[in-house]
XYZ file of C-alpha atoms in Angstrom:
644
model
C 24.784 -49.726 3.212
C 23.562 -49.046 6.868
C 25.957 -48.534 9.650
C 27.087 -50.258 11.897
C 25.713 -49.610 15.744
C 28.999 -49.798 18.548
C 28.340 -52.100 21.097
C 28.449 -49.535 23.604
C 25.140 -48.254 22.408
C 23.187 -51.185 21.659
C 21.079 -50.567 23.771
C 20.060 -47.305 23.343
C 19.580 -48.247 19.665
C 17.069 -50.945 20.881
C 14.935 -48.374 22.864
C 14.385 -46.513 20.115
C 14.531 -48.604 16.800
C 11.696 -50.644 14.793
C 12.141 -54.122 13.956
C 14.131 -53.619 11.133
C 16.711 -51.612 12.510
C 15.437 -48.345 11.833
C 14.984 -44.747 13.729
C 12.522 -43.102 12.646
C 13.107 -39.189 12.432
C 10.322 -36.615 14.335
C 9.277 -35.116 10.496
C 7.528 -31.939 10.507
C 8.829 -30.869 14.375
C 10.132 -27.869 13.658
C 6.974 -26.940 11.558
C 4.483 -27.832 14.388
C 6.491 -25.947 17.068
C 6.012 -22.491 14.620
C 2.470 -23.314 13.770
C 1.161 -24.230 16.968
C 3.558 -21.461 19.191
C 5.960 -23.757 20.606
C 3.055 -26.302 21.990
C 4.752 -29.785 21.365
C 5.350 -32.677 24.086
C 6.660 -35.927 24.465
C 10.418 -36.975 22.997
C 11.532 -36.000 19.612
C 13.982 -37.886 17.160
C 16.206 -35.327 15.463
C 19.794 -35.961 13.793
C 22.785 -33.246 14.319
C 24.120 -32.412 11.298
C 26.693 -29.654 12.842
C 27.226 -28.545 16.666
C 29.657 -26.270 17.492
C 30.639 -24.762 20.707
C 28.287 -21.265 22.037
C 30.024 -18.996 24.705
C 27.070 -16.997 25.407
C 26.146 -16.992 28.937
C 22.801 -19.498 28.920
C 23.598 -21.646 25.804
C 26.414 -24.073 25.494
C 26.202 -25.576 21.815
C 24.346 -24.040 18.399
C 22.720 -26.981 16.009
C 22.177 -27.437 13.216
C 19.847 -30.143 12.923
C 17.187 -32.200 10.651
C 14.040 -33.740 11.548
C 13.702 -35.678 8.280
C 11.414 -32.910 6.716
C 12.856 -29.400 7.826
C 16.338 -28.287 8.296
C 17.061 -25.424 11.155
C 20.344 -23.796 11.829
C 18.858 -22.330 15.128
C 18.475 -25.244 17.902
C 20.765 -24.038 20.809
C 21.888 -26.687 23.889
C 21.245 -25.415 27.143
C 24.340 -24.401 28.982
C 23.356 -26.758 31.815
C 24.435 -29.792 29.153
C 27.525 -29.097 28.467
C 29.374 -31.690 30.079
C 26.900 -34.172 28.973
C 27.698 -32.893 25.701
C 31.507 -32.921 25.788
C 30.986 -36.957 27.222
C 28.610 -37.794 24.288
C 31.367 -36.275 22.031
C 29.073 -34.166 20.284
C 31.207 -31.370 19.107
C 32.965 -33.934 16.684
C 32.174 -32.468 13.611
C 32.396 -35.781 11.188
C 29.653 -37.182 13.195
C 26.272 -36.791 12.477
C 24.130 -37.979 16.301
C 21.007 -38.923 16.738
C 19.301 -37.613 19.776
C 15.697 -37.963 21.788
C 15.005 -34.603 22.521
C 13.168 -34.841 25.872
C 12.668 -30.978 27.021
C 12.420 -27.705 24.754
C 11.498 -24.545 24.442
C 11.057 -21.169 22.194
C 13.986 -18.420 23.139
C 12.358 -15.535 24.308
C 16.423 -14.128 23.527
C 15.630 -13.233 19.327
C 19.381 -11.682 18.872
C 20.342 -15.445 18.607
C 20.994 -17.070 15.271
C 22.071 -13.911 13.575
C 18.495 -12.415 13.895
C 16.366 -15.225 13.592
C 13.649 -15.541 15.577
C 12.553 -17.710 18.083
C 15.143 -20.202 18.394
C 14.589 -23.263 19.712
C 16.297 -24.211 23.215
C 16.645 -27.953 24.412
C 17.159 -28.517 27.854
C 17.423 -32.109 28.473
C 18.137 -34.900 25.556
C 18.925 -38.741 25.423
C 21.925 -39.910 22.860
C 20.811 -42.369 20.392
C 23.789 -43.222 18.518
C 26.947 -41.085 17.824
C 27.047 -41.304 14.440
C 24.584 -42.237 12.176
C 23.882 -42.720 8.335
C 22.636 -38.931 7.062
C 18.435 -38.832 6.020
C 19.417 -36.797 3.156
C 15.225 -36.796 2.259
C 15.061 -33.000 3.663
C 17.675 -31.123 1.219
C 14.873 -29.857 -1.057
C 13.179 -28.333 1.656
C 13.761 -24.554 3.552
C 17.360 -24.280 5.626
C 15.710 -21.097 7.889
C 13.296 -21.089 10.892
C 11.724 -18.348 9.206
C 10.760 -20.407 5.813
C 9.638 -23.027 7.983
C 7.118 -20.879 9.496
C 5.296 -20.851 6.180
C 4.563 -24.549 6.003
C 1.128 -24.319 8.253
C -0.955 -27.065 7.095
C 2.203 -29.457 5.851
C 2.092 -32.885 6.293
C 5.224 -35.493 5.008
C 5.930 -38.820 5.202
C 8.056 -41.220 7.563
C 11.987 -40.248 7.384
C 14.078 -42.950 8.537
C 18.088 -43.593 9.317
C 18.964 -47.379 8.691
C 21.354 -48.783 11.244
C 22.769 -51.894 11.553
C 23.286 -54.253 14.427
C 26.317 -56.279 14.884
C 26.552 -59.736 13.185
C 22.587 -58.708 12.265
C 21.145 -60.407 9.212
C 19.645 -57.596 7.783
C 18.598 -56.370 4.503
C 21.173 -53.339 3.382
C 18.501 -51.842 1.033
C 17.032 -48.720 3.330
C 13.740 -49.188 0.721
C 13.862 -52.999 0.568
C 13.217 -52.886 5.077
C 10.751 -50.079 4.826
C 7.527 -51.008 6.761
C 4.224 -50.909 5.309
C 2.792 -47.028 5.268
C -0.099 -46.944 7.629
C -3.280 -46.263 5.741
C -3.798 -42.523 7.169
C -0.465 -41.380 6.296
C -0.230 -39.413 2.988
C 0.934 -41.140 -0.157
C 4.751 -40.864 -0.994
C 5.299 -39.210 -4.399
C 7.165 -41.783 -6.620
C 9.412 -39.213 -8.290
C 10.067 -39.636 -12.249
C 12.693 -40.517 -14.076
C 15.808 -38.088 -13.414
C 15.953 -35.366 -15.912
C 16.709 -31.529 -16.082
C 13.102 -29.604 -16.886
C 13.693 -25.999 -16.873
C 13.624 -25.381 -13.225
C 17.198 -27.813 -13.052
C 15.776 -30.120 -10.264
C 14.644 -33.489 -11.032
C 12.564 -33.553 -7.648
C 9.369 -33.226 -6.418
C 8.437 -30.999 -3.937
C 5.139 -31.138 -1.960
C 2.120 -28.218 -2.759
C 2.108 -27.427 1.076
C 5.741 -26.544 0.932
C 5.136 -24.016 -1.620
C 6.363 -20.661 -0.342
C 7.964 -17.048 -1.404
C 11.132 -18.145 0.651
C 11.465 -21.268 -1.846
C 13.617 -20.501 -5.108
C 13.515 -23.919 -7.017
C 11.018 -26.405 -6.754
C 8.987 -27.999 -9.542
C 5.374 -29.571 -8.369
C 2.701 -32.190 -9.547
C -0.617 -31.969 -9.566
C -3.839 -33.126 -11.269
C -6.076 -30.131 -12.679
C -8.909 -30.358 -10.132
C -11.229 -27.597 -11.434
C -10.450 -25.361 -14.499
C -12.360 -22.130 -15.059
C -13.268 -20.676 -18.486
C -10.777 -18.064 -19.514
C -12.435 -14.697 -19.398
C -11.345 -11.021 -20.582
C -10.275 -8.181 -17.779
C -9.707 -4.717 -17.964
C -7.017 -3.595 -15.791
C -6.280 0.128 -15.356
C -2.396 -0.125 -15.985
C -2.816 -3.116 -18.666
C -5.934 -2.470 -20.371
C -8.006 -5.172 -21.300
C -5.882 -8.853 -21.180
C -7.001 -12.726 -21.185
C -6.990 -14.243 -17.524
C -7.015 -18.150 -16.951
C -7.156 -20.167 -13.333
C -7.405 -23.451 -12.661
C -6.101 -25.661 -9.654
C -3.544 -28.446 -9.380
C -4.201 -30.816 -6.491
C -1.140 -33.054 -5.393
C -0.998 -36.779 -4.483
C -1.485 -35.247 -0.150
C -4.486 -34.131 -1.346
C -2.982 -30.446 -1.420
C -4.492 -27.769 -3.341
C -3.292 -24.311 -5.342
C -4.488 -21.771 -7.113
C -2.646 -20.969 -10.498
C -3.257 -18.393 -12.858
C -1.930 -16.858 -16.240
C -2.522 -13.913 -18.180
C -2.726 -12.835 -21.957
C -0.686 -14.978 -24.141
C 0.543 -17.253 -21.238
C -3.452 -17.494 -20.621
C -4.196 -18.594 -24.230
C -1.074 -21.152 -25.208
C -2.234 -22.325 -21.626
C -5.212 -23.060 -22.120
C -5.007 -24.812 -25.200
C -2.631 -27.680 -23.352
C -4.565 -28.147 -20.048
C -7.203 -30.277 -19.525
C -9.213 -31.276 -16.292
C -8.539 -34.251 -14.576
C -5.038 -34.338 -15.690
C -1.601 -34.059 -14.211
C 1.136 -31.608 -14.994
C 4.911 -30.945 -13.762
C 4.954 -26.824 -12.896
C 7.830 -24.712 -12.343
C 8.845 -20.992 -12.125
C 6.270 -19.852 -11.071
C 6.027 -16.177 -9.174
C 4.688 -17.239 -5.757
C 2.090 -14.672 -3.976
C -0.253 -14.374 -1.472
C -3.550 -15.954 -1.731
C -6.650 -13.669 -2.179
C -8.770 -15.544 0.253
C -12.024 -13.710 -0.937
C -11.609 -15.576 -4.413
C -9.581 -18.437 -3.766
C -11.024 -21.333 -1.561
C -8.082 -23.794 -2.111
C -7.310 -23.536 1.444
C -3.541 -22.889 0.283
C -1.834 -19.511 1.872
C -0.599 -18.602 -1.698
C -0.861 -19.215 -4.662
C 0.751 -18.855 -8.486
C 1.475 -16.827 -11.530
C 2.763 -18.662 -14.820
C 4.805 -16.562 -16.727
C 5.833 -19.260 -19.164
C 3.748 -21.794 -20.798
C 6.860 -24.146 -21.555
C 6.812 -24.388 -17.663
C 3.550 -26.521 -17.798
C 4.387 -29.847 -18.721
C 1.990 -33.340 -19.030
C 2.826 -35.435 -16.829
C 2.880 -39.330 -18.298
C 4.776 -41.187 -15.539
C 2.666 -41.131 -12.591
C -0.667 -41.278 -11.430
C -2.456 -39.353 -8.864
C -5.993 -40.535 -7.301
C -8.564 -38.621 -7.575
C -8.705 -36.163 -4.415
C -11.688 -36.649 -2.053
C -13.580 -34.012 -1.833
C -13.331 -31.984 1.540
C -15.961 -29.780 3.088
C -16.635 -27.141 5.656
C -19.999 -26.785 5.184
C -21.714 -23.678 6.513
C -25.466 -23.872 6.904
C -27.849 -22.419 4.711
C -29.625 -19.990 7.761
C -25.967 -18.840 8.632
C -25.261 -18.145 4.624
C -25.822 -14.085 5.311
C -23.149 -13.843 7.548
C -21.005 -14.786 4.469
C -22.091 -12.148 2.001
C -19.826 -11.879 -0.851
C -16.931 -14.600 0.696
C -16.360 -18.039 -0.499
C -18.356 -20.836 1.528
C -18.524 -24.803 1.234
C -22.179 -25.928 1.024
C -24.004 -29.133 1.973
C -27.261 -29.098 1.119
C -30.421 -31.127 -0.664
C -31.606 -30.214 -4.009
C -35.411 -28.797 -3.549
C -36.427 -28.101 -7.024
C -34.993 -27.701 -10.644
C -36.095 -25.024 -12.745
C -36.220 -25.649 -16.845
C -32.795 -24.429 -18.527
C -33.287 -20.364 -19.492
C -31.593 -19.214 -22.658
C -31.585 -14.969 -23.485
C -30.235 -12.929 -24.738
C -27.852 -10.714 -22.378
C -27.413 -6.375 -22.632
C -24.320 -7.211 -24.084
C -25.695 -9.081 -26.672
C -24.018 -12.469 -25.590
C -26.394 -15.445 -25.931
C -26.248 -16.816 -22.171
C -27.506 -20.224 -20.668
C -28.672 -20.135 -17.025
C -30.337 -22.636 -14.805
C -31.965 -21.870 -10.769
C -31.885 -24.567 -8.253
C -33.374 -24.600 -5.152
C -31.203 -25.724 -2.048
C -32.372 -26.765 1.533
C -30.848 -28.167 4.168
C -32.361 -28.852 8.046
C -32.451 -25.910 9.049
C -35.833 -25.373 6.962
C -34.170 -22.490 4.608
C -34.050 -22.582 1.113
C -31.482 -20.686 -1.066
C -31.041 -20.595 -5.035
C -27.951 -21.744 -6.649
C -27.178 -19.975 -10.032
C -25.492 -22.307 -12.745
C -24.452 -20.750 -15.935
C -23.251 -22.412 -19.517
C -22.563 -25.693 -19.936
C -23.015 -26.635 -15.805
C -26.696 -25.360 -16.393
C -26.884 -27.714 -19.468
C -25.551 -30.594 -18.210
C -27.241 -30.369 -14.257
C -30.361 -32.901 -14.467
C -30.949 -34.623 -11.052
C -33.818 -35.537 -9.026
C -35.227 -33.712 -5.687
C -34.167 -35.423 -2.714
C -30.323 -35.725 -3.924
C -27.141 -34.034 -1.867
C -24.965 -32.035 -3.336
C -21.716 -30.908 -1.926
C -19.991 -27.457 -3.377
C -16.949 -26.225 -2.745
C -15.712 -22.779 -2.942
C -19.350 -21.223 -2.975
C -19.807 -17.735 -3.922
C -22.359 -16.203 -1.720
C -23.899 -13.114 -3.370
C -26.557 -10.475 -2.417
C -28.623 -8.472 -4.686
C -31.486 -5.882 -3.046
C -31.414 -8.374 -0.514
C -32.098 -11.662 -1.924
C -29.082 -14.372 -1.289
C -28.106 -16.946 -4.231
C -24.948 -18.841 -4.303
C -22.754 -19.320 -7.632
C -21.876 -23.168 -8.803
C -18.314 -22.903 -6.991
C -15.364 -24.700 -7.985
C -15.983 -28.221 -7.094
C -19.664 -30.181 -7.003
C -20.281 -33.543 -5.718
C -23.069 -35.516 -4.991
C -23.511 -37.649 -1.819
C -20.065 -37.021 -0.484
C -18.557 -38.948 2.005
C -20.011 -36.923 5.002
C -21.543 -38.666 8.088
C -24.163 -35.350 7.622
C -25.073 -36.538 4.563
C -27.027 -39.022 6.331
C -28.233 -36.481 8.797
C -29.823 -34.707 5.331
C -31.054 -37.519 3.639
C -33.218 -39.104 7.034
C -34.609 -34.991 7.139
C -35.757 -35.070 3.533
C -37.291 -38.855 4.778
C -39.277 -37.593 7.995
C -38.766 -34.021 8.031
C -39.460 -32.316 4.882
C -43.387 -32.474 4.067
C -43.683 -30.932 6.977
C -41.354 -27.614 6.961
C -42.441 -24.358 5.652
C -39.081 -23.364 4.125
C -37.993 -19.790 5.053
C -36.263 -18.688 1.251
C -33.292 -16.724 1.374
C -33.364 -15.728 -2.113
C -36.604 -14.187 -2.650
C -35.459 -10.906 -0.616
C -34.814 -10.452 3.200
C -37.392 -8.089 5.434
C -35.622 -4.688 6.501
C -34.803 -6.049 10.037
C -32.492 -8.953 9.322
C -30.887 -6.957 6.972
C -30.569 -3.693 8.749
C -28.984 -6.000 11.721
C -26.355 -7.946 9.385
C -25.027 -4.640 7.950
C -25.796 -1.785 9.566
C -22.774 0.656 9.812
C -22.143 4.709 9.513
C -21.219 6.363 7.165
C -17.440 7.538 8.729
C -16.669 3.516 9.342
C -17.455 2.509 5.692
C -15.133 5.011 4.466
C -12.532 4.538 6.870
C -12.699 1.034 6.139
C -12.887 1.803 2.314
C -15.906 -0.518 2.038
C -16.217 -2.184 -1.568
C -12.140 -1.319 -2.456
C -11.283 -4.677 -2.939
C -14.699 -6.416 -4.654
C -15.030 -7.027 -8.084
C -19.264 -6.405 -7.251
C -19.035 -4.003 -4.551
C -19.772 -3.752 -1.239
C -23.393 -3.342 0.150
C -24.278 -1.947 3.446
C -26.928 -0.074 5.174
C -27.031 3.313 6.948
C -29.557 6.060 8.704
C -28.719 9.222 7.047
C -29.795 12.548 5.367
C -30.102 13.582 1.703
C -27.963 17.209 2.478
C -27.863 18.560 -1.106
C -28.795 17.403 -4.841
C -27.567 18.507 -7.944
C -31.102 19.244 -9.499
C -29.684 20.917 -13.199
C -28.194 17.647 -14.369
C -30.588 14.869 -12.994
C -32.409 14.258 -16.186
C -30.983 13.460 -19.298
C -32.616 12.858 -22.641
C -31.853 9.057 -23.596
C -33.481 6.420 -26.397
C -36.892 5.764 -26.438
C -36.425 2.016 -27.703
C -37.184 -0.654 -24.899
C -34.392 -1.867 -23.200
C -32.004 0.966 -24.348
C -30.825 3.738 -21.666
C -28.521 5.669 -23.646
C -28.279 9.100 -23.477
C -29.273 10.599 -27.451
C -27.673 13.852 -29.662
C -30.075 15.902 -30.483
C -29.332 16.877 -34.458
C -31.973 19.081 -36.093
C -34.987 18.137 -34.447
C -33.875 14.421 -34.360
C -32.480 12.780 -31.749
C -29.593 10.041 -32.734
C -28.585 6.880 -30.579
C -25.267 5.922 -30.931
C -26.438 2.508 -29.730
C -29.178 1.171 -31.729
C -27.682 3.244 -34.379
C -31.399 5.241 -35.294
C -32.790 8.445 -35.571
C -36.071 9.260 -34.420
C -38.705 11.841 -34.034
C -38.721 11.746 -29.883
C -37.012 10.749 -26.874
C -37.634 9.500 -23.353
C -36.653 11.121 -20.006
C -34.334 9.283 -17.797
C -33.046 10.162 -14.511
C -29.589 10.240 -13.000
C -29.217 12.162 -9.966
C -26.210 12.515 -7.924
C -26.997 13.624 -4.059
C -24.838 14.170 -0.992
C -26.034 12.229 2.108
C -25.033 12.750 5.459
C -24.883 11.425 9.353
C -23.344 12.104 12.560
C -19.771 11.054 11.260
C -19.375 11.355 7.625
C -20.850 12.895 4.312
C -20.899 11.336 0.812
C -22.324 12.094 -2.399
C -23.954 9.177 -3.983
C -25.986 7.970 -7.326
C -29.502 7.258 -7.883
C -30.314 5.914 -11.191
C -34.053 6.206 -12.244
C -35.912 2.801 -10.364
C -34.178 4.186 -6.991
C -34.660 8.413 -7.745
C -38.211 7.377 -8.538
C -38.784 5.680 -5.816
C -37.291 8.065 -3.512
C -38.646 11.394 -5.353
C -42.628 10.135 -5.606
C -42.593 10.735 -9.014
C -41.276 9.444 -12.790
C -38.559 10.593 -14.996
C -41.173 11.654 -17.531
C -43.494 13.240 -15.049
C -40.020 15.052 -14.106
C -39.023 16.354 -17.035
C -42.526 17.984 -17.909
C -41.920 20.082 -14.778
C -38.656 20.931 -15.392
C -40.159 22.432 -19.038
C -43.440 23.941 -17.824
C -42.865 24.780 -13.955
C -39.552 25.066 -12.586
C -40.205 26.207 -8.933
C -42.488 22.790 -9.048
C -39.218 20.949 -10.337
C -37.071 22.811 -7.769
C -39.888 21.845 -4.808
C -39.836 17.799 -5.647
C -35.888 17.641 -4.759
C -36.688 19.702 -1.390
C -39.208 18.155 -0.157
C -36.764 15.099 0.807
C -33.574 17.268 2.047
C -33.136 16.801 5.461
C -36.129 13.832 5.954
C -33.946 10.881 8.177
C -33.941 7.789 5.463
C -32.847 3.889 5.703
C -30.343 3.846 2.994
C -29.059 1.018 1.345
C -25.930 1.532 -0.267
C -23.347 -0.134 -2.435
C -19.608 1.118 -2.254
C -17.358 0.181 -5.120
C -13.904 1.292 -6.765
C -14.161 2.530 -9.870
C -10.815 4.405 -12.202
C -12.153 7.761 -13.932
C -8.842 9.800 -15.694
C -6.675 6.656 -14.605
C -7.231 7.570 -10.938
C -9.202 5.409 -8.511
C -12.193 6.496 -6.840
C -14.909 5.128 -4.537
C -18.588 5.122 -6.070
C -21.531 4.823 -3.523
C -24.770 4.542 -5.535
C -28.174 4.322 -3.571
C -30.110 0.914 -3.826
C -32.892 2.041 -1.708
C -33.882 4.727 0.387
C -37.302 4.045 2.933
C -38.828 5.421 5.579
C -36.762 4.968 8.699
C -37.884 1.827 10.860
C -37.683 3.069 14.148
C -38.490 -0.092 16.125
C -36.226 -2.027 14.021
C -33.476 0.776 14.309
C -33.694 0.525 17.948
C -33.935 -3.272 18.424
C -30.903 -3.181 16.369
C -28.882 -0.868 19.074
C -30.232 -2.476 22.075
C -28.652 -5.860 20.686
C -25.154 -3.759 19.732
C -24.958 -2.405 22.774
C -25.572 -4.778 25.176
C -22.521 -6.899 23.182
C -20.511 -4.305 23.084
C -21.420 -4.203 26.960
C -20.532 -7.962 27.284
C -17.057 -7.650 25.869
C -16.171 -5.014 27.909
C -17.291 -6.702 30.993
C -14.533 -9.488 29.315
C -12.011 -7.447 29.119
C -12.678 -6.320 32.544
C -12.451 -9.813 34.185
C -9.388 -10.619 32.137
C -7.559 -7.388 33.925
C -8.509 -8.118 37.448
């Protein structure tokens, strides 16, 4: 039943209370004060749980206080109040005040609050009421500044206290006087029934809150995009099942969650898209940003299946899909990162079925992209999204979570984790009045039928002492590709031919057994064989060296002659063998290079294998220097200003 306001503060009540006798509580303060570095104004509404009395030489009183989302024990009183404080009775530690905090700051003192940082200071406040009903609403949620920290992004509902004016006729229900929820604030999650799952808590607790400084929470989402489960090999586990799929609360909150081998497969055999599932015990890490485009800072592990449970007793609306659309000219800036697109649907090719290397029967369909910026860009669907995509030209499509991948050059962007059409986008309108007016009339520039030398060499051109530094391609499941102006130093010249299968299609290397030569792969022998070419070189610039691959398309290319042409020299004129491999020592080259980690004996390596190696561009190359430079000139010039 509410309380029961004193007469004597009436009428501060009044300033501050709704209609129904109500204070409604600052929620999510504390979080915006971390997030944003301490940049909040205007009054806040907190409640003191616990003051007691601070001798230290600036502060007067240590809080610890609720803003109907977050707990803190670090809010400090300015010594300056502490004879308002003593009047307003505030060290009386069976009350629990409400206070308008008018004036605050961050600490720049971080010894206070046994170590915590960045306490909060408040220099001038307003008492509300002396005592006051306890919002309880924030138990389930982090008692530290520093947990707090990690809600970025978190957004909660009203918190209220109920209060009660003298001979008021007022409802006592706290729910049954709760105002209508404005239409922009998020949902409330109607918790179920009480029971004990297996994390012990019968609550609820929001995705944004999720965090490695929360020990027991239990969440609910709705499976929002579900990938097939796929096999990896990992170095210390070998090869092991791998499942992710995404649970999207009723705030419209997304993570990332992810099992592995057995967890993977019972796993996957209970979920199904579009539904909703409680989740628990979880381990909590940080997000890999390069493959996760949830948006969320972390994301989870399952490590038991039982932990996964249908939800039947509450319904979540289907999330509206949210975009950050990048546009389709800027898409090379993005190379290998995770992008939300926007664009029109060009063209549809006819649904490709082969046969892959690996045998694997594979579906694939290409569709062509543009948006108003006149460039066109293919998006590659695969399986049953190729089978099932059937649309007209002229439609928008919205995908989320993008892929954007490079191969010699040519863009093309992967189906993503979430497609919509015509999503609710004011630029959706913008696209479909260009496709109207506009698009008879453009000469789309594609993206994904290979770049010239110049656009490339200016997206990616590094040396070879920064890629290495920066371990280029370490952390990419494809590799990293760049470019570089370098020299072929040396080349292994005894081993860059090997004798391999002369059956189309088939590069493996043969045993020769009595004449015969056996593959291992198409399990034959035959009569003859086929040169093939594998030569490893070491290439060189002003800052690093590195020895690299060339696999026969590229050492062809590069050499001026074939793997068969090759390998008759190597048999009938060796110092004509030894002569094609010098000729290119020393000869300044445009490489393109891609840099990947790769485990050989259990130990991880870096691989660089060449993609290309041309003639060096000279008026590119120095086009491309003139425009570094004169940035690099720019920001110092910056910095410059900024220390006069």
């Amino acid at each position: 039943m509410p309380a029961i306001v004193p007469a004597d503060e009436i009428e501060q009540f009044q300033k501050y209370a709704d209609e129904n006798g109500r204070i409604q509580l600052s929620a999510g303060f504390f979080q915006k004060m971390f997030s944003r570095g301490g940049n909040e104004t205007g009054y806040q509404i907190l409640q003191i749980y616990q003051l007691k009395s601070n001798n230290q030489e600036n502060f007067c009183g240590r809080a610890r206080c609720s803003d109907g989302m977050f707990f803190t024990s670090c809010v400090y009183f300015d010594a300056s109040l502490k004879e308002q404080l003593e009047n307003d009775h505030m060290f009386d530690s069976t009350c629990s005040p409400l206070i308008a905090a008018k004036s605050y700051h961050f600490s720049k003192d971080t010894s206070l609050g046994g170590g915590l940082k960045t306490p909060i200071v408040i220099t001038e406040y307003e008492l509300i009421v002396k005592d006051s009903p306890r919002n309880e609403s924030a138990t389930n949620l982090p008692a530290t500044v520093e947990a707090v920290k990690g809600y970025t992004g978190y957004h909660g509902n009203p918190a209220y206290v109920s209060l009660k004016l003298p001979n008021a006729d007022q409802n006592d229900s706290f729910e049954e006087s709760e105002p209508p929820r404005k239409p922009t604030a998020a949902p409330q999650i109607r918790h179920p029934p009480a029971r004990q799952d297996s994390g012990g808590s019968a609550t609820v607790t929001p995705i944004a809150a999720i965090t490695p400084y929360i020990n027991k929470w239990r969440i609910l989402g709705k499976v929002t995009n579900k990938q097939d489960m796929r096999t990896i090999t990992s170095a210390a586990r070998g090869q092991m099942k791998v499942l992710n799929f995404d649970l999207t609360d009723d705030r419209g909150t997304t993570i990332r969650c992810a099992s592995f081998s057995e967890v993977a497969e019972k796993v996957n055999q209970n979920i199904q898209l579009r539904n909703s599932y409680y989740l628990t015990n979880c381990t909590v890490r940080p997000a890999n940003k390069q493959f996760n485009a949830t948006g969320h800072d972390y994301e989870l592990t399952i490590r038991n299946a039982d932990d996964l449970v249908l939800c039947l007793d509450h319904e979540i609306p289907e999330p509206k899909l949210t975009l950050r659309p990048v546009l389709l000219d800027k898409l090379a800036q993005h190379t290998n990162q995770l992008v939300d697109v926007l664009a029109l649907i060009d063209a549809v090719a006819p649904l490709n079925e082969f046969t892959a290397k690996s045998g694997n029967e594979v579906v694939k369909r290409d569709v062509s992209l543009i948006d108003d910026t006149g460039t066109m860009v293919t998006l590659t669907l695969w399986g049953d999204q190729a089978r099932e995509f059937e649309t007209n030209p002229g439609q928008v499509i919205g995908i989320h979570g993008a892929r954007v991948k490079e191969f010699n050059g040519a863009l093309s962007i992967s189906a993503g984790q979430t497609m919509q059409w015509n999503p609710e986008m004011s630029r959706v309108h913008t696209l479909l009045d260009w496709w109207a007016n506009a698009r008879n009339y453009c000469q789309p520039t594609s993206i994904s039928a290979g770049v010239s030398r110049g656009p490339r060499l200016e997206r990616d051109l590094t040396l070879l002492g920064t890629a290495t530094a920066l371990n280029y391609g370490k952390d990419s499941e494809k590799g990293q590709y760049f470019s570089v102006v370098g020299f072929f130093r040396d080349i292994k010249q005894d081993n860059a031919l090997y004798q391999a299968c002369p059956n189309e299609g088939c590069q493996k290397k043969v045993i020769a057994e009595h004449n015969q030569y056996r593959c291992e792969k198409c399990n034959k022998v035959m009569d003859t064989f086929k040169w093939n070419m594998i030569v490893h070189a070491e290439i060189y610039d002003s800052t690093n060296l590195v020895w690299v691959s060339m696999f026969s398309k590229t050492g062809e290319q590069i050499l001026g002659t074939t793997a068969q042409e090759l390998g008759d020299l190597r048999e009938n004129n060796q110092a004509e063998y030894e002569a094609v491999f010098q000729r290119i020592l020393h000869v300044p080259y445009q490489f393109r290079l891609r840099a990947k980690a790769e485990f050989y004996n259990e130990e991880e390596r870096m691989k660089y294998s060449v993609v290309s190696a041309e003639p060096v561009d000279w008026d590119t190359l120095k086009g491309c220097w003139e425009r570094t430079l004169k940035q690099l000139k720019t920001v110092a010039d910056a910095k410059e200003e900024m220390m006069e």
